[in-house]
PDB file of C-alpha atoms in Angstrom:
ATOM      1  CA  UNK H   1       0.000   0.000   0.000  1.00 48.00           C
ATOM      2  CA  UNK H   2       1.381   3.365  -1.003  1.00 48.00           C
ATOM      3  CA  UNK H   3       1.428   6.145   1.589  1.00 48.00           C
ATOM      4  CA  UNK H   4       0.029   9.569   0.728  1.00 50.00           C
ATOM      5  CA  UNK H   5       3.217  11.016   2.216  1.00 47.00           C
ATOM      6  CA  UNK H   6       5.616   8.704   0.400  1.00 52.00           C
ATOM      7  CA  UNK H   7       7.313  11.364  -1.729  1.00 51.00           C
ATOM      8  CA  UNK H   8       6.341  14.443   0.275  1.00 51.00           C
ATOM      9  CA  UNK H   9       9.418  14.526   2.538  1.00 51.00           C
ATOM     10  CA  UNK H  10       7.250  13.823   5.591  1.00 51.00           C
ATOM     11  CA  UNK H  11       8.678  11.019   7.689  1.00 48.00           C
ATOM     12  CA  UNK H  12       6.345   8.506   9.306  1.00 48.00           C
ATOM     13  CA  UNK H  13       7.607   7.766  12.804  1.00 45.00           C
ATOM     14  CA  UNK H  14       7.378   4.193  13.992  1.00 44.00           C
ATOM     15  CA  UNK H  15       6.451   3.301  17.548  1.00 45.00           C
ATOM     16  CA  UNK H  16      10.081   2.249  18.091  1.00 46.00           C
ATOM     17  CA  UNK H  17      11.329   5.787  17.454  1.00 47.00           C
ATOM     18  CA  UNK H  18       8.759   7.311  19.786  1.00 50.00           C
ATOM     19  CA  UNK H  19       9.792   4.939  22.574  1.00 53.00           C
ATOM     20  CA  UNK H  20      13.509   5.728  22.423  1.00 66.00           C
ATOM     21  CA  UNK H  21      15.345   7.131  25.419  1.00 68.00           C
ATOM     22  CA  UNK H  22      14.490  10.793  25.664  1.00 88.00           C
ATOM     23  CA  UNK H  23      15.282  13.767  27.900  1.00 94.00           C
ATOM     24  CA  UNK H  24      13.262  16.993  28.139  1.00 95.00           C
ATOM     25  CA  UNK H  25      12.334  19.687  30.661  1.00 95.00           C
ATOM     26  CA  UNK H  26       9.039  21.133  31.867  1.00 95.00           C
ATOM     27  CA  UNK H  27       7.638  22.672  35.049  1.00 94.00           C
ATOM     28  CA  UNK H  28      10.984  22.852  36.872  1.00 96.00           C
ATOM     29  CA  UNK H  29      11.871  19.212  36.263  1.00 97.00           C
ATOM     30  CA  UNK H  30      14.020  17.108  33.980  1.00 97.00           C
ATOM     31  CA  UNK H  31      11.987  14.301  32.444  1.00 96.00           C
ATOM     32  CA  UNK H  32      13.633  11.057  31.375  1.00 95.00           C
ATOM     33  CA  UNK H  33      12.041   8.327  29.271  1.00 93.00           C
ATOM     34  CA  UNK H  34      14.048   5.119  29.656  1.00 91.00           C
ATOM     35  CA  UNK H  35      13.628   1.841  27.774  1.00 89.00           C
ATOM     36  CA  UNK H  36      14.896  -0.038  30.839  1.00 91.00           C
ATOM     37  CA  UNK H  37      15.947   0.604  34.428  1.00 93.00           C
ATOM     38  CA  UNK H  38      18.904   2.989  34.400  1.00 94.00           C
ATOM     39  CA  UNK H  39      21.021   5.318  36.485  1.00 97.00           C
ATOM     40  CA  UNK H  40      20.709   8.983  35.486  1.00 97.00           C
ATOM     41  CA  UNK H  41      23.585  11.332  36.211  1.00 98.00           C
ATOM     42  CA  UNK H  42      22.865  15.064  36.082  1.00 98.00           C
ATOM     43  CA  UNK H  43      25.842  17.408  35.929  1.00 98.00           C
ATOM     44  CA  UNK H  44      26.159  21.165  36.209  1.00 97.00           C
ATOM     45  CA  UNK H  45      27.553  22.909  33.162  1.00 94.00           C
ATOM     46  CA  UNK H  46      30.936  23.004  34.974  1.00 95.00           C
ATOM     47  CA  UNK H  47      30.946  19.200  35.150  1.00 95.00           C
ATOM     48  CA  UNK H  48      30.101  18.764  38.836  1.00 97.00           C
ATOM     49  CA  UNK H  49      27.709  15.890  39.594  1.00 98.00           C
ATOM     50  CA  UNK H  50      24.501  17.538  40.815  1.00 98.00           C
ATOM     51  CA  UNK H  51      22.198  14.542  41.167  1.00 98.00           C
ATOM     52  CA  UNK H  52      22.290  10.788  40.633  1.00 98.00           C
ATOM     53  CA  UNK H  53      18.915   9.048  40.285  1.00 97.00           C
ATOM     54  CA  UNK H  54      17.941   5.452  39.577  1.00 97.00           C
ATOM     55  CA  UNK H  55      14.944   5.362  37.228  1.00 96.00           C
ATOM     56  CA  UNK H  56      12.728   2.541  36.088  1.00 94.00           C
ATOM     57  CA  UNK H  57      11.489   1.832  32.584  1.00 92.00           C
ATOM     58  CA  UNK H  58       9.126   4.561  31.403  1.00 92.00           C
ATOM     59  CA  UNK H  59       8.947   8.255  32.240  1.00 94.00           C
ATOM     60  CA  UNK H  60      10.420   9.812  35.373  1.00 96.00           C
ATOM     61  CA  UNK H  61      10.326  13.449  36.510  1.00 97.00           C
ATOM     62  CA  UNK H  62      13.389  14.711  38.391  1.00 97.00           C
ATOM     63  CA  UNK H  63      12.781  18.068  40.136  1.00 98.00           C
ATOM     64  CA  UNK H  64      15.715  20.463  39.673  1.00 98.00           C
ATOM     65  CA  UNK H  65      16.605  24.082  40.367  1.00 97.00           C
ATOM     66  CA  UNK H  66      16.684  26.482  37.442  1.00 96.00           C
ATOM     67  CA  UNK H  67      19.831  26.146  35.371  1.00 97.00           C
ATOM     68  CA  UNK H  68      21.714  24.460  32.565  1.00 97.00           C
ATOM     69  CA  UNK H  69      22.483  20.761  33.028  1.00 98.00           C
ATOM     70  CA  UNK H  70      24.069  17.837  31.239  1.00 97.00           C
ATOM     71  CA  UNK H  71      22.045  14.630  31.583  1.00 97.00           C
ATOM     72  CA  UNK H  72      23.699  11.249  30.993  1.00 96.00           C
ATOM     73  CA  UNK H  73      22.120   7.804  31.081  1.00 92.00           C
ATOM     74  CA  UNK H  74      22.277   4.586  29.101  1.00 87.00           C
ATOM     75  CA  UNK H  75      24.511   5.970  26.303  1.00 86.00           C
ATOM     76  CA  UNK H  76      22.405   9.154  26.034  1.00 87.00           C
ATOM     77  CA  UNK H  77      23.877  12.597  26.761  1.00 93.00           C
ATOM     78  CA  UNK H  78      21.792  15.769  26.480  1.00 94.00           C
ATOM     79  CA  UNK H  79      22.180  19.418  27.480  1.00 96.00           C
ATOM     80  CA  UNK H  80      18.984  20.828  28.960  1.00 96.00           C
ATOM     81  CA  UNK H  81      17.767  24.093  30.488  1.00 96.00           C
ATOM     82  CA  UNK H  82      15.437  23.994  33.474  1.00 97.00           C
ATOM     83  CA  UNK H  83      13.352  27.175  33.699  1.00 93.00           C
TER      84      UNK H  83
END
């Protein structure tokens, strides 16, 4: 079956892509979506470990103070801003 978007440049996302490990911020927290239990390390922009949290599979909210952080877990590294 041919997709209506096949040659439009629009990419159809599979469920696998939507369930990947992800990091984002909202409401004064860092949110982590993990595919399996993992240890999350959150560093200040100067490299000092700010928080270490064990998370389970799924989404976890980690409350943080405002600032710029580096989040590392399960081969994922992201820079985030908590407002």
